[in-house]
Coordinates of C-alpha atoms in Angstrom, one line a residue:
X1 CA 28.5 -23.0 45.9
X2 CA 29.0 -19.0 46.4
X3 CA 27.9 -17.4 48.8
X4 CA 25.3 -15.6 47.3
X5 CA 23.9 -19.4 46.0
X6 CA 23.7 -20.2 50.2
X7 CA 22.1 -16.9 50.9
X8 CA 19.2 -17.7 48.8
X9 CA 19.2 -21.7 49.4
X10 CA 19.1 -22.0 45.6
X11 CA 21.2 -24.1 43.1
X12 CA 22.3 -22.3 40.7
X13 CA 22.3 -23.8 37.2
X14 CA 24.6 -22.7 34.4
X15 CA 22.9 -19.9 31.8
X16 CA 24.8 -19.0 28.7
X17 CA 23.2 -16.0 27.4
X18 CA 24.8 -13.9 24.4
X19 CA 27.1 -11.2 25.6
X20 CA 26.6 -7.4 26.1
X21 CA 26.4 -5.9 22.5
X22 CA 27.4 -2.9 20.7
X23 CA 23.8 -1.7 20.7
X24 CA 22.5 -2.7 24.3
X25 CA 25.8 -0.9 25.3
X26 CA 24.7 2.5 24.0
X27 CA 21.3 1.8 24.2
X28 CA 21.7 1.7 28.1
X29 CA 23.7 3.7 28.3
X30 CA 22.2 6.9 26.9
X31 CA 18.7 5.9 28.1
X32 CA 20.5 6.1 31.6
X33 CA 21.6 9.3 30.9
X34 CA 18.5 10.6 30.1
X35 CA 16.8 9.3 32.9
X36 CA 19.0 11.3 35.1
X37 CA 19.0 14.4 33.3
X38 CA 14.9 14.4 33.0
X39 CA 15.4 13.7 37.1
X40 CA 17.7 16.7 38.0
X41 CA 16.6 19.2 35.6
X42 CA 13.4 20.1 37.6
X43 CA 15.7 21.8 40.3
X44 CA 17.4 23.9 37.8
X45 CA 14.2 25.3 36.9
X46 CA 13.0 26.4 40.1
X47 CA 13.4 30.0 40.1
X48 CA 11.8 30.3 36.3
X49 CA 9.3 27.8 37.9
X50 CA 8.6 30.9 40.6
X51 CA 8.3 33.6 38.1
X52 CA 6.5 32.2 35.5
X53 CA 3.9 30.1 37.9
X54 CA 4.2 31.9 41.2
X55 CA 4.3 28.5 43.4
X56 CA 4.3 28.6 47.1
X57 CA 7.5 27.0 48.6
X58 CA 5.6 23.2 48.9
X59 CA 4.3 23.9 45.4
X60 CA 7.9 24.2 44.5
X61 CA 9.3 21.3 46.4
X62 CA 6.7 19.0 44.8
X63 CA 7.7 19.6 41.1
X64 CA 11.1 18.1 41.7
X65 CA 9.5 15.2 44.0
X66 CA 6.3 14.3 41.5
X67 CA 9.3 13.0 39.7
X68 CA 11.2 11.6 42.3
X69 CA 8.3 9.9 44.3
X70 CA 7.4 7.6 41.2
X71 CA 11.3 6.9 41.2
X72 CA 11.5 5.8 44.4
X73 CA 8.6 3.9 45.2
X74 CA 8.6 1.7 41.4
X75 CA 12.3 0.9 40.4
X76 CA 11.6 -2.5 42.2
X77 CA 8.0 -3.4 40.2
X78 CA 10.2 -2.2 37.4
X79 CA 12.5 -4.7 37.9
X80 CA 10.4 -7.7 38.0
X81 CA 8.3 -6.8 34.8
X82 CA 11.5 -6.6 33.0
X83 CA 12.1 -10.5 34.8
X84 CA 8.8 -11.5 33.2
X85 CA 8.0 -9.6 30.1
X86 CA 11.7 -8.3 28.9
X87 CA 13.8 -6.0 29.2
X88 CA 14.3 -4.4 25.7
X89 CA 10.3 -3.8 26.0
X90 CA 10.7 -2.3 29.3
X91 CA 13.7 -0.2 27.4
X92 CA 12.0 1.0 24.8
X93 CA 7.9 1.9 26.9
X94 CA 10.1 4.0 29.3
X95 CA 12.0 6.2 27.4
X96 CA 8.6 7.1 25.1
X97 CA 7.0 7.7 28.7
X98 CA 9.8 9.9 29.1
X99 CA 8.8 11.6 25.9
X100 CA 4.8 11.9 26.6
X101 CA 5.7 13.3 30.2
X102 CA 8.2 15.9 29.3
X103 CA 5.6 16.9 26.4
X104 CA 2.9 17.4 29.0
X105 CA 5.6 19.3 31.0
X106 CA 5.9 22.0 27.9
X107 CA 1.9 22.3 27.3
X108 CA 2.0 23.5 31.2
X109 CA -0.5 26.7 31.0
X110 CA 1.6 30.2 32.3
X111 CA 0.2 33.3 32.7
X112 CA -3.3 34.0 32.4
X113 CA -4.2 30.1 34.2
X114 CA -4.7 29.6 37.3
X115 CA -2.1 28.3 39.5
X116 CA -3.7 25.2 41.1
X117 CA -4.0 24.2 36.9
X118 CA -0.7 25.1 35.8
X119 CA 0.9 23.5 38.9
X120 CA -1.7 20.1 38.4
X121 CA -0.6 19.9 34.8
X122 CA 3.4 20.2 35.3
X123 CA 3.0 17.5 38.4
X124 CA 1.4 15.1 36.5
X125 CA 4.1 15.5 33.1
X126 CA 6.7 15.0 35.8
X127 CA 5.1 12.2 37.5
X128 CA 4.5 10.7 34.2
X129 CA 8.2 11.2 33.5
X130 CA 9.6 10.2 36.6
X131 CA 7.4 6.9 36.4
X132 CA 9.6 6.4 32.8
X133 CA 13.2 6.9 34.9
X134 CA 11.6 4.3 37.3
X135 CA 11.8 1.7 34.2
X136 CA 15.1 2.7 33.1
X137 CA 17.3 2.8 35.9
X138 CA 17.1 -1.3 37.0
X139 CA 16.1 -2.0 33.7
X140 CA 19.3 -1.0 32.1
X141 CA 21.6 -1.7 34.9
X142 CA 19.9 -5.6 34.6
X143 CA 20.5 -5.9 31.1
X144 CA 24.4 -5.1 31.4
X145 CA 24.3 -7.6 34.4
X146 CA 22.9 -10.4 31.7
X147 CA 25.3 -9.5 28.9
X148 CA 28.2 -10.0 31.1
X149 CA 29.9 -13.3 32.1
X150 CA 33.2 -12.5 33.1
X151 CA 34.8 -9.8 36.4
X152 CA 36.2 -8.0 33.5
X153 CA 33.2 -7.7 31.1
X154 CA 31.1 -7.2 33.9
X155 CA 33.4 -4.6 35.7
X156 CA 33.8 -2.5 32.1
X157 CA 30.0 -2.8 31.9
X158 CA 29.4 -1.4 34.9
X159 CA 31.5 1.2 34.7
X160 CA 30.3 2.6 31.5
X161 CA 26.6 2.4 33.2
X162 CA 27.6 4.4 35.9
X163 CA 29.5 6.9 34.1
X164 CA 26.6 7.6 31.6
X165 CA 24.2 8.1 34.7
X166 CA 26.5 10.2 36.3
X167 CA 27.3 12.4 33.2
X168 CA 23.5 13.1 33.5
X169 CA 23.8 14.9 36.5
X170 CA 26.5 17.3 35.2
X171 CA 24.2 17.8 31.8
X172 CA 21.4 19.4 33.6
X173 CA 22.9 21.8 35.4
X174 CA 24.6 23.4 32.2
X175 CA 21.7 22.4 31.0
X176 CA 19.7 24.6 33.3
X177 CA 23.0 27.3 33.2
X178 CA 22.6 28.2 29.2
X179 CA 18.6 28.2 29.2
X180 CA 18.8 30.6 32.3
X181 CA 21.8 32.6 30.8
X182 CA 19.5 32.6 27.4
X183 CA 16.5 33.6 29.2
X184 CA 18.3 36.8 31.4
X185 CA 17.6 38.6 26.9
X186 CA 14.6 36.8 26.6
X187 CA 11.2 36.4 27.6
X188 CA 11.5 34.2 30.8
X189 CA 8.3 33.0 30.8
X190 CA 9.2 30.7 27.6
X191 CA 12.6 29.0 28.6
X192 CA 12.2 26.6 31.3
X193 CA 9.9 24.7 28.6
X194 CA 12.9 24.7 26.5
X195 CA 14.6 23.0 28.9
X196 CA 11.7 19.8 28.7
X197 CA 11.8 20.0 25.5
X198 CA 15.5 19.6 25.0
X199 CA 14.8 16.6 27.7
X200 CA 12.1 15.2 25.5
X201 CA 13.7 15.1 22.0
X202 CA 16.8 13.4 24.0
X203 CA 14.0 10.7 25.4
X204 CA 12.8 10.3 22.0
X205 CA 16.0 9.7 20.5
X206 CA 16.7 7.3 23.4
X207 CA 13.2 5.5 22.0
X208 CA 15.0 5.1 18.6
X209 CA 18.2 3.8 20.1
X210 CA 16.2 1.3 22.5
X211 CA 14.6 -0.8 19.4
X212 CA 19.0 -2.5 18.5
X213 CA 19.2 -3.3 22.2
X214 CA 19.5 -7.1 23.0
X215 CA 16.5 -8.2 24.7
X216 CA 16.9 -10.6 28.0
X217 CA 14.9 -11.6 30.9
X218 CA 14.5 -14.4 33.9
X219 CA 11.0 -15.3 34.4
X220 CA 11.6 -18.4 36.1
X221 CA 10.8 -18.2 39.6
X222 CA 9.3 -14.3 39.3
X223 CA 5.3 -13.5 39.2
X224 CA 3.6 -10.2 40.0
X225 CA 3.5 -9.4 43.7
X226 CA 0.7 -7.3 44.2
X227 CA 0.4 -7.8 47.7
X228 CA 4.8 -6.8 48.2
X229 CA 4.0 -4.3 45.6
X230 CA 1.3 -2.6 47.6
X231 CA 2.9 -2.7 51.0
X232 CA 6.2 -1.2 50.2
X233 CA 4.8 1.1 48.0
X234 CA 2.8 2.5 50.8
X235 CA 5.3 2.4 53.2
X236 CA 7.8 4.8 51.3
X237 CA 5.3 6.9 49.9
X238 CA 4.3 7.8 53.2
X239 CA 8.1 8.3 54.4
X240 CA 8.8 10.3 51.6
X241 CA 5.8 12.5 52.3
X242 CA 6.3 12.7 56.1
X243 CA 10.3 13.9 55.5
X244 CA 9.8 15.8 52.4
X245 CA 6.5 17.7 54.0
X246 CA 7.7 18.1 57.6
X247 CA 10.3 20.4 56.8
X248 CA 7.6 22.5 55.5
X249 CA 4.8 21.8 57.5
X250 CA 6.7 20.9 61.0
X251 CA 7.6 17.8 62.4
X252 CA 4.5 17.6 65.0
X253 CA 2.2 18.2 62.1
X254 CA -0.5 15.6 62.2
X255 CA -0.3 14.4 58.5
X256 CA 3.5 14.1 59.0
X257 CA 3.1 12.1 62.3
X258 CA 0.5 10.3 60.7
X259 CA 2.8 9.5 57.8
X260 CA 5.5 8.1 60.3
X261 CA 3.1 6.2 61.4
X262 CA 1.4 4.5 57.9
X263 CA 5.3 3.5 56.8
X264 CA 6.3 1.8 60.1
X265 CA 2.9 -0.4 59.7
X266 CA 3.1 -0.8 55.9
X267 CA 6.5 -1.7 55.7
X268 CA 5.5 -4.8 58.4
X269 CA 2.9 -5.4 56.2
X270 CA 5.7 -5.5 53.2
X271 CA 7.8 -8.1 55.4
X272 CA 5.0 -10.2 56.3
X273 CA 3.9 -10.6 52.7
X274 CA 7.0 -11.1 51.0
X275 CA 7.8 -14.1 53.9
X276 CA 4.6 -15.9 52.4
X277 CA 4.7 -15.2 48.6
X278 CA 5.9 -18.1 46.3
X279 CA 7.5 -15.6 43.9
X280 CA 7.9 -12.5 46.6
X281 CA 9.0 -9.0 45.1
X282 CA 11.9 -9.0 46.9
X283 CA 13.7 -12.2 48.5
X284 CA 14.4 -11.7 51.9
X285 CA 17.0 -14.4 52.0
X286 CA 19.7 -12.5 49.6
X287 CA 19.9 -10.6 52.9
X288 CA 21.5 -14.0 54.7
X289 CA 24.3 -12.4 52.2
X290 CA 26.6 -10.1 54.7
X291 CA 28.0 -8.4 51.0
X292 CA 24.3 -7.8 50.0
X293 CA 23.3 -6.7 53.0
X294 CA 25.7 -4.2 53.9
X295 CA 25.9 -3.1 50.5
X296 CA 22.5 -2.2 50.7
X297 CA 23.0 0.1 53.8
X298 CA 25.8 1.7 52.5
X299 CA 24.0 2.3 49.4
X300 CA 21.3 4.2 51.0
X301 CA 23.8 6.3 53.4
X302 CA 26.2 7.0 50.7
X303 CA 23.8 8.3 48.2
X304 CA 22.1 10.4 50.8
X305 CA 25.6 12.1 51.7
X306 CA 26.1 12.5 47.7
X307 CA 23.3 14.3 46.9
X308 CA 23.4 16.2 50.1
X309 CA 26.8 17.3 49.3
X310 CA 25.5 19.0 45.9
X311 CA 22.8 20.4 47.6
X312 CA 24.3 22.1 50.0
X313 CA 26.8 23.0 46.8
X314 CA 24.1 24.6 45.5
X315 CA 22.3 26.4 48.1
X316 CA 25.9 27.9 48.9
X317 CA 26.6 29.4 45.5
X318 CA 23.5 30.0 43.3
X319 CA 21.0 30.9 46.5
X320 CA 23.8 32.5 49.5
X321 CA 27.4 33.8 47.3
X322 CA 25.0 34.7 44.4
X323 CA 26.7 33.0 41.5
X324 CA 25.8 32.4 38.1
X325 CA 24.0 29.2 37.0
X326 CA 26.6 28.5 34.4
X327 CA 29.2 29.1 37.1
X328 CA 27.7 27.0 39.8
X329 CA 27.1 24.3 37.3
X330 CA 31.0 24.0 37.3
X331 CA 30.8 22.4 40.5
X332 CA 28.3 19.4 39.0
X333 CA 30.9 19.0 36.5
X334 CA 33.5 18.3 39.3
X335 CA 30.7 16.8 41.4
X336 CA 29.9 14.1 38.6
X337 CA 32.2 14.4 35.5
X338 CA 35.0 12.1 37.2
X339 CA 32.7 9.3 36.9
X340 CA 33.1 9.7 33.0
X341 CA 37.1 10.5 32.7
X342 CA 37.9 8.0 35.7
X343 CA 35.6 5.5 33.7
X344 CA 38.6 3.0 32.7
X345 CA 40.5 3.5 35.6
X346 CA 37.7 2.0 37.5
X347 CA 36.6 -0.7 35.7
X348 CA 39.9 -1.8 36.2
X349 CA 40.0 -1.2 39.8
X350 CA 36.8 -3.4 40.4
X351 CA 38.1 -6.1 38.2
X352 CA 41.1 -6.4 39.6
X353 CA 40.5 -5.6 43.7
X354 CA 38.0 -6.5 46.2
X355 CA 35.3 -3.6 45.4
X356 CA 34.8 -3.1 49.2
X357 CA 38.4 -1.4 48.7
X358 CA 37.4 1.3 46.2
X359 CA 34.3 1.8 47.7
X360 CA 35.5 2.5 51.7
X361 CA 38.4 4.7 49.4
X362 CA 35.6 6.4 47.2
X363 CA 33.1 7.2 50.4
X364 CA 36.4 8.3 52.6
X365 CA 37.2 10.7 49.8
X366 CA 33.8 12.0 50.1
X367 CA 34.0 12.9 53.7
X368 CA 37.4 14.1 53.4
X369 CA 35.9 16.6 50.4
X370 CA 32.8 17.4 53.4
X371 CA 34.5 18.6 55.8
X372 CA 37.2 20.6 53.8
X373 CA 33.8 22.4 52.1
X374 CA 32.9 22.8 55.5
X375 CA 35.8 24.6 56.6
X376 CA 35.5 27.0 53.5
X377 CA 34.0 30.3 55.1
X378 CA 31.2 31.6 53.0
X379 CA 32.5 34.9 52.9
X380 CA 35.4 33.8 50.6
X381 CA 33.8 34.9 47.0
X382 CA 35.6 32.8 45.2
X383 CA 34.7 29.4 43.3
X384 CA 38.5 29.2 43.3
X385 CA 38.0 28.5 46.9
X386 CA 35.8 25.2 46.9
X387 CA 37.1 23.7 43.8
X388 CA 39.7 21.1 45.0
X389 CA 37.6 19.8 48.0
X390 CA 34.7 19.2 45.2
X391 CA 37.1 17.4 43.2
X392 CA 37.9 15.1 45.9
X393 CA 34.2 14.3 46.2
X394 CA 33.6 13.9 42.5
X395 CA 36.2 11.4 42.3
X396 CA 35.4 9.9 45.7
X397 CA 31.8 9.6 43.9
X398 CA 33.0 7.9 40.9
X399 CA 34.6 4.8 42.5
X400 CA 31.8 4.6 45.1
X401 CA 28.9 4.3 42.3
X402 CA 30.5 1.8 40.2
X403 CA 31.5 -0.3 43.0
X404 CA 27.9 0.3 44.9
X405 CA 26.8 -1.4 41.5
X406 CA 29.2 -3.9 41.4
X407 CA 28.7 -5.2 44.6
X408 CA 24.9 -5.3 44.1
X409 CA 24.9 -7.7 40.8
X410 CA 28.5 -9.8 41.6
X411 CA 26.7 -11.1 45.1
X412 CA 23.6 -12.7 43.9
X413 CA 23.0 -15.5 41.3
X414 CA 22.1 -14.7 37.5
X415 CA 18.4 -14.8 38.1
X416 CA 17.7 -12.9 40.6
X417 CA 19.9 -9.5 38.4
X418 CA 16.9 -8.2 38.0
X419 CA 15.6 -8.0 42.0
X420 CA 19.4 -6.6 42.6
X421 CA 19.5 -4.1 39.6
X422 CA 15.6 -2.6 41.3
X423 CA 16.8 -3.4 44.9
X424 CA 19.8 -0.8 44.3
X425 CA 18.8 1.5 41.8
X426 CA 15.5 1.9 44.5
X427 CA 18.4 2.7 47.3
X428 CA 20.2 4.9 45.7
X429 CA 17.5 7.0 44.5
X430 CA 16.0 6.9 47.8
X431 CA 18.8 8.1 49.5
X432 CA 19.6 10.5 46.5
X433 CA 15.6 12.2 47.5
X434 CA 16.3 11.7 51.1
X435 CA 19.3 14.2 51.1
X436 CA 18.1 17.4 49.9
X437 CA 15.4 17.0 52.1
X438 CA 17.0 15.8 55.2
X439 CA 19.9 18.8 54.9
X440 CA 17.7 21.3 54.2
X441 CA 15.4 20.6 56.9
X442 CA 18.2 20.7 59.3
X443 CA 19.6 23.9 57.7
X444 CA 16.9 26.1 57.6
X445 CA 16.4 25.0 61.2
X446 CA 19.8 26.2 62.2
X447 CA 19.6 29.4 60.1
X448 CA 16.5 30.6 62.1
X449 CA 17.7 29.8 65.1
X450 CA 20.9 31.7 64.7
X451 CA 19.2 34.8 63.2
X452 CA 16.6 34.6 66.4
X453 CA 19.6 34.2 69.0
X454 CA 21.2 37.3 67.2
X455 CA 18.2 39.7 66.6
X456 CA 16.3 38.8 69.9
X457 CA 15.0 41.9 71.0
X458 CA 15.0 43.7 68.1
X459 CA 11.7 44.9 67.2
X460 CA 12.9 46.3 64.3
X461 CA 13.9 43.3 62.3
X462 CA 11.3 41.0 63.0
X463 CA 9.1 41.4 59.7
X464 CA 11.9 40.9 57.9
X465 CA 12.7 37.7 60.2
X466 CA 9.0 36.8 59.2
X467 CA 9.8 37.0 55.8
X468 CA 12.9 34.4 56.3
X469 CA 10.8 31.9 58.1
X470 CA 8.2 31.9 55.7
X471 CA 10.4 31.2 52.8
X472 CA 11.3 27.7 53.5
X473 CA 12.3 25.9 52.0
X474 CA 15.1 26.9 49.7
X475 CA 15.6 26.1 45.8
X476 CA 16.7 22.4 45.2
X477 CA 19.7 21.3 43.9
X478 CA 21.1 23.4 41.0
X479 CA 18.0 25.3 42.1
X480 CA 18.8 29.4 39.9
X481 CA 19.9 32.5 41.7
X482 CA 16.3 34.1 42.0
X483 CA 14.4 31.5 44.2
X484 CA 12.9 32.5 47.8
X485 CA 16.5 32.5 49.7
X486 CA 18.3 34.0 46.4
X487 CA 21.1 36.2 46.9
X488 CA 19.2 39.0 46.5
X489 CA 16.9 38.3 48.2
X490 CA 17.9 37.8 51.4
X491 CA 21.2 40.8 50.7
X492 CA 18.2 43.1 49.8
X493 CA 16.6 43.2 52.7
X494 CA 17.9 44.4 56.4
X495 CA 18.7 41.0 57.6
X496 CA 21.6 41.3 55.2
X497 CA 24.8 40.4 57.5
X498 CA 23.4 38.4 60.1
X499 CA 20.9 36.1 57.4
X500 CA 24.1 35.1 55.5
X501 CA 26.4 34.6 58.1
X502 CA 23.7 32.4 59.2
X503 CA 22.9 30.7 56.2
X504 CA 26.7 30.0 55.5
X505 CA 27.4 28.4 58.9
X506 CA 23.6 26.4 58.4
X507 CA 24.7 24.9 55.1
X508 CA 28.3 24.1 56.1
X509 CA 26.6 22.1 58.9
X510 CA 25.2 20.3 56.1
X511 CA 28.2 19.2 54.8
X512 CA 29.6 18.2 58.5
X513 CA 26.4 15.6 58.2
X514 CA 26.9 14.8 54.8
X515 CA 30.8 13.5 55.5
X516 CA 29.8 12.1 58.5
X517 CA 27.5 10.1 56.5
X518 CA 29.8 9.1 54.1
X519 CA 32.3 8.5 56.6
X520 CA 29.9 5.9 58.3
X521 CA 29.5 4.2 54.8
X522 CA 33.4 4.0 54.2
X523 CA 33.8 2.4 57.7
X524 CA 31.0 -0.2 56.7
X525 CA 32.7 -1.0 53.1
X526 CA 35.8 -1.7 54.8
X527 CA 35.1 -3.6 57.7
X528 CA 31.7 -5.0 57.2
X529 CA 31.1 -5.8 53.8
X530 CA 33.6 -9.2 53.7
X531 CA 34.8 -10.8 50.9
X532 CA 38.8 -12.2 50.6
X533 CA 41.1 -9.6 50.2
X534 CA 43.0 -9.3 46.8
X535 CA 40.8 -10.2 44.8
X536 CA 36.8 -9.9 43.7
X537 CA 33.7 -11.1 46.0
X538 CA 32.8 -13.4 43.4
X539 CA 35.0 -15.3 40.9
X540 CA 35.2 -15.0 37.0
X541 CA 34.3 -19.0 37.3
X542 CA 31.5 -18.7 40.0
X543 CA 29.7 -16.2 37.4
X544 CA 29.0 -19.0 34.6
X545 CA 28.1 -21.7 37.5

């Protein structure tokens, strides 16, 4: 029996299923892709989104995160409808949401409407859109989990799922880069729809592609959980609001404390139901296994260091040095293109070794990367400057994902893919809108409080100190060089010296967190995860038991 049999008390029977095929291969693949791309390319936008709509800095915050709530608080519903009904339905309703949001995204009224309108209309398309990504991110990863039936199948599967949803990340910034380069001769107000509309026709291809995908599912065992489903969607919502809005708001708000209060009881709520269920949500016994378990930790710290990282990329070059869009979109290419050239070196790796060793190697990478970006004074003008130590995260980044991934599906039997696939996909994304929100909160905290130390006293500056405060908080990731902390913005003005010396040392803070974060996660991949140690947690044999 393997371990992940005992975890669950279950025996597992043997299930022959056909294996992964051409078309589910590329039809995962590229729906994952666009899933990602439709969930980055918000924060591109945000300057255009400032111009052409005039949002207030929450308004602003909440277009990237009425896509990234949905995300986060469905991927595990998502899961077990794919369980019941199948996944190739699930494939194909998900990417054609993808299509209707982004639509209603481009029909967004500009000038002339009011704001509360425009703003309603471009949070619902992205809410609609974002609810899509929720379907497609366990949904594919749990179809390449039931096409494979070997380590080596299942490792090359894996690997070409996590390069396609990493090469999503690097498409929107350059994305983002040409529409705003295109826009700098052009009427502004018009090109941040192009963007959703690039996004949509890619969804709708993805539609097309969906329909010569294998289908699969596990029903047995697996019913709606409406009481689970509730609860824990409660109980992050109200997380997510309290960490997203409290850097905004304040952290003694009342809505926030109230919010920290709703998830703490909510998410006891969760527990209790899912202990009683017949056919719970999530199985609370795959956490008897010490791999799933402390996978699913460093899952949710790992991701949160990731994305931090490229925010705090961001910030630093579009919204502090003043780059170019195209040009800071080089560093999403190094952030997340090694995932797709590294692809068959590993698949290989996490055939062949225990994943917990490229996963403690990928996440020590990471840190390494962080604290070497840390060290990079923000005076330097050069992109020259940061490229290695982004390297060394990108590629850190590339083992970590597909060995995050591997971990999740190799530790627990073949019908419960689907629960592991929403489990993990809900982690990582969780962490992923945790980070931005987290590091910017404690940047922007840091920032005022230098500039106050400094300019205490002088009555001179304060307006413009005003001004600063008042601005928070800053464009998200990939976020263009004309948001409320742009360059010129903050150079413009008579806080010039002293707001970006502060703002530099603020975000390189941010990456001293982020790489203690992911330093935490490699130490926990190494010497908590378990598992022999040459060769895979789970045997080619024990898959097809």
């Amino acid at each position: 029996m393997t371990s992940a049999t005992a975890a669950t008390g279950r025996v597992r029977t043997a299930v022959h299923t056909p294996s992964l095929t051409a078309g589910t291969v590329v039809a995962t693949a590229l729906a994952v892709l666009v899933a990602q791309v439709g969930l980055a390319i918000p924060a591109v936008l945000n300057g255009l989104f400032q111009e052409d709509l005039h949002t207030t800095s929450s308004q602003l915050t909440w277009i990237s995160d009425a896509f990234l709530v949905p995300v986060a608080l469905l991927e595990l519903t998502f899961g077990v409808l794919g369980d019941i009904f199948g996944r190739r339905r699930l494939l194909i309703g998900g990417s054609f949401l993808m299509v209707i949001g982004e639509t209603l995204s481009v029909l967004t009224p500009g000038v002339g409407a009011s704001n509360s309108a425009s703003i309603g209309v471009l949070w619902t398309g992205q809410a609609l859109t974002g609810i899509g990504a929720a379907v497609l991110f366990p949904t594919t990863l749990a179809m390449v989990a039931a096409g494979t039936h070997t380590v080596r199948s299942r490792a090359r599967g894996i690997a070409i799922w996590a390069a396609a949803l990493s090469s999503g990340g690097f498409v929107s910034p350059l994305l983002g880069g040409l529409v705003t380069k295109i826009s700098w001769g052009s009427d502004e107000t018009a090109t941040w729809r192009w963007a959703f509309v690039a996004v949509g026709l890619l969804a709708l291809i993805s539609t097309a592609v969906a329909f010569a995908a294998q289908n699969s599912s596990s029903p047995e065992g697996r019913s709606l959980d409406w009481p689970g489903q509730i609860t824990i969607a409660v109980s992050l919502f109200a997380l997510l609001f309290s960490v997203i809005q409290g850097a905004t708001s304040g952290w003694s708000d009342p809505w926030v404390v109230a919010g920290w209060i709703v998830a703490v009881v909510f998410f006891v709520a969760f527990i209790a139901a899912e202990r009683r269920a017949e056919a719970p949500l999530l199985r609370l016994s795959l956490f008897r296994s010490r791999a799933f378990s402390v996978n699913s930790i460093v899952t949710l710290v790992g991701m949160f260091a990731f994305l931090g990282t490229a925010y705090s990329t961001s910030i630093r070059l579009s919204a502090i040095q003043g780059f170019s869009p195209l040009r800071t979109a080089v560093a999403f290419v190094l952030l997340q293109g090694f995932a797709l050239v590294l692809m068959p070196v590993t698949a290989k790796v996490i055939h062949s070794y225990n994943p917990r060793y490229a996963l403690g190697g990928g996440f020590l990478l990471m840190a390494a990367g962080d604290l070497w970006l840390a060290a990079v004074p923000v005076s330097g003008m050069s992109l020259g400057a940061v490229i290695a130590p982004l390297a060394l995260v990108g590629i850190g980044f590339a083992f970590a994902l597909s060995s995050v991934t591997a971990v999740a599906v190799n530790t627990v039997p073949g019908e419960f893919h689907g629960m592991a696939a929403g489990t993990t996909s809900q982690l990582r994304d969780f962490g992923f809108t945790l980070g931005p929100a987290v590091i910017g909160a404690i940047a922007l905290s840091k920032a005022a409080s230098e500039i106050q130390s400094k300019l205490a006293g002088n009555s001179g500056l304060q307006s413009a100190l005003e001004k600063f405060n008042s601005s928070a908080p800053p464009p998200a990731v990939g976020a263009v060089n004309s948001g409320p902390l742009g360059a010129n913005a903050v150079l413009g003005n008579p806080l010039k010296d002293t707001a970006f010396a502060a703002l530099g040392h603020a975000y390189s803070l941010g990456y001293v967190v982020c790489g203690i974060a992911a330093l935490v996660a490699a130490v926990l991949a190494a010497f908590a995860l378990g598992g022999t140690a040459h060769r895979p947690l789970i045997s080619e044999e024990s898959l097809d038991e």
